[in-house]
Amino acid sequence: MKKTILLPAVFAFFFSCASTNSATVAVGEAKSKVLKTLGNPVRTLDNNQNGEILVYADQVFTEDGTSLAGSNYWRYNYVYINKEGKVTATRQEKQNYPPQAIDSVKMEGLNLLTSK
């Protein structure tokens, strides 16, 4: 009986550790800890004199084509850092464009770069 309970618990632990989103950051953490946890960002954007935005991106390829963002898409993780070097917010999204196509001026006009 104990083995039947232990086995699913072990599998649940391994599946939770294998998640690609296991490396997340919390609001209030220092920028140095973000860089240590997530590594260097693919882009850094100016946040309208409120700090900066660290942009992390992973390209995802799906075989079945059932993804809402298309068969090939980018998974973005935006980390908002204030002037004091602390995380104020994070945002995740899926897009079809690569990180090089992110236009910080256009995003600022759409109010997407504001710190939360």
PDB file of C-alpha atoms in Angstrom, residues 31 34-35 38-45 53-57 77:
ATOM      1  CA  LYS A  31      17.882  42.058 -10.756  1.00  0.00           C
ATOM      2  CA  VAL A  34      16.837  37.329 -11.932  1.00  0.00           C
ATOM      3  CA  LEU A  35      19.998  37.173 -14.028  1.00  0.00           C
ATOM      4  CA  LEU A  38      17.023  33.066 -15.870  1.00  0.00           C
ATOM      5  CA  GLY A  39      20.404  33.979 -17.381  1.00  0.00           C
ATOM      6  CA  ASN A  40      21.045  36.840 -19.753  1.00  0.00           C
ATOM      7  CA  PRO A  41      17.986  38.200 -21.602  1.00  0.00           C
ATOM      8  CA  VAL A  42      17.784  38.169 -25.389  1.00  0.00           C
ATOM      9  CA  ARG A  43      16.798  41.864 -25.334  1.00  0.00           C
ATOM     10  CA  THR A  44      16.692  44.692 -22.819  1.00  0.00           C
ATOM     11  CA  LEU A  45      14.184  47.495 -23.387  1.00  0.00           C
ATOM     12  CA  ILE A  53      12.409  45.356 -19.235  1.00  0.00           C
ATOM     13  CA  LEU A  54      14.347  42.134 -19.588  1.00  0.00           C
ATOM     14  CA  VAL A  55      13.004  40.072 -22.484  1.00  0.00           C
ATOM     15  CA  TYR A  56      13.456  36.299 -22.451  1.00  0.00           C
ATOM     16  CA  ALA A  57      12.330  34.287 -25.484  1.00  0.00           C
ATOM     17  CA  ASN A  77       8.759  36.267 -20.619  1.00  0.00           C
TER      18      ASN A  77
END
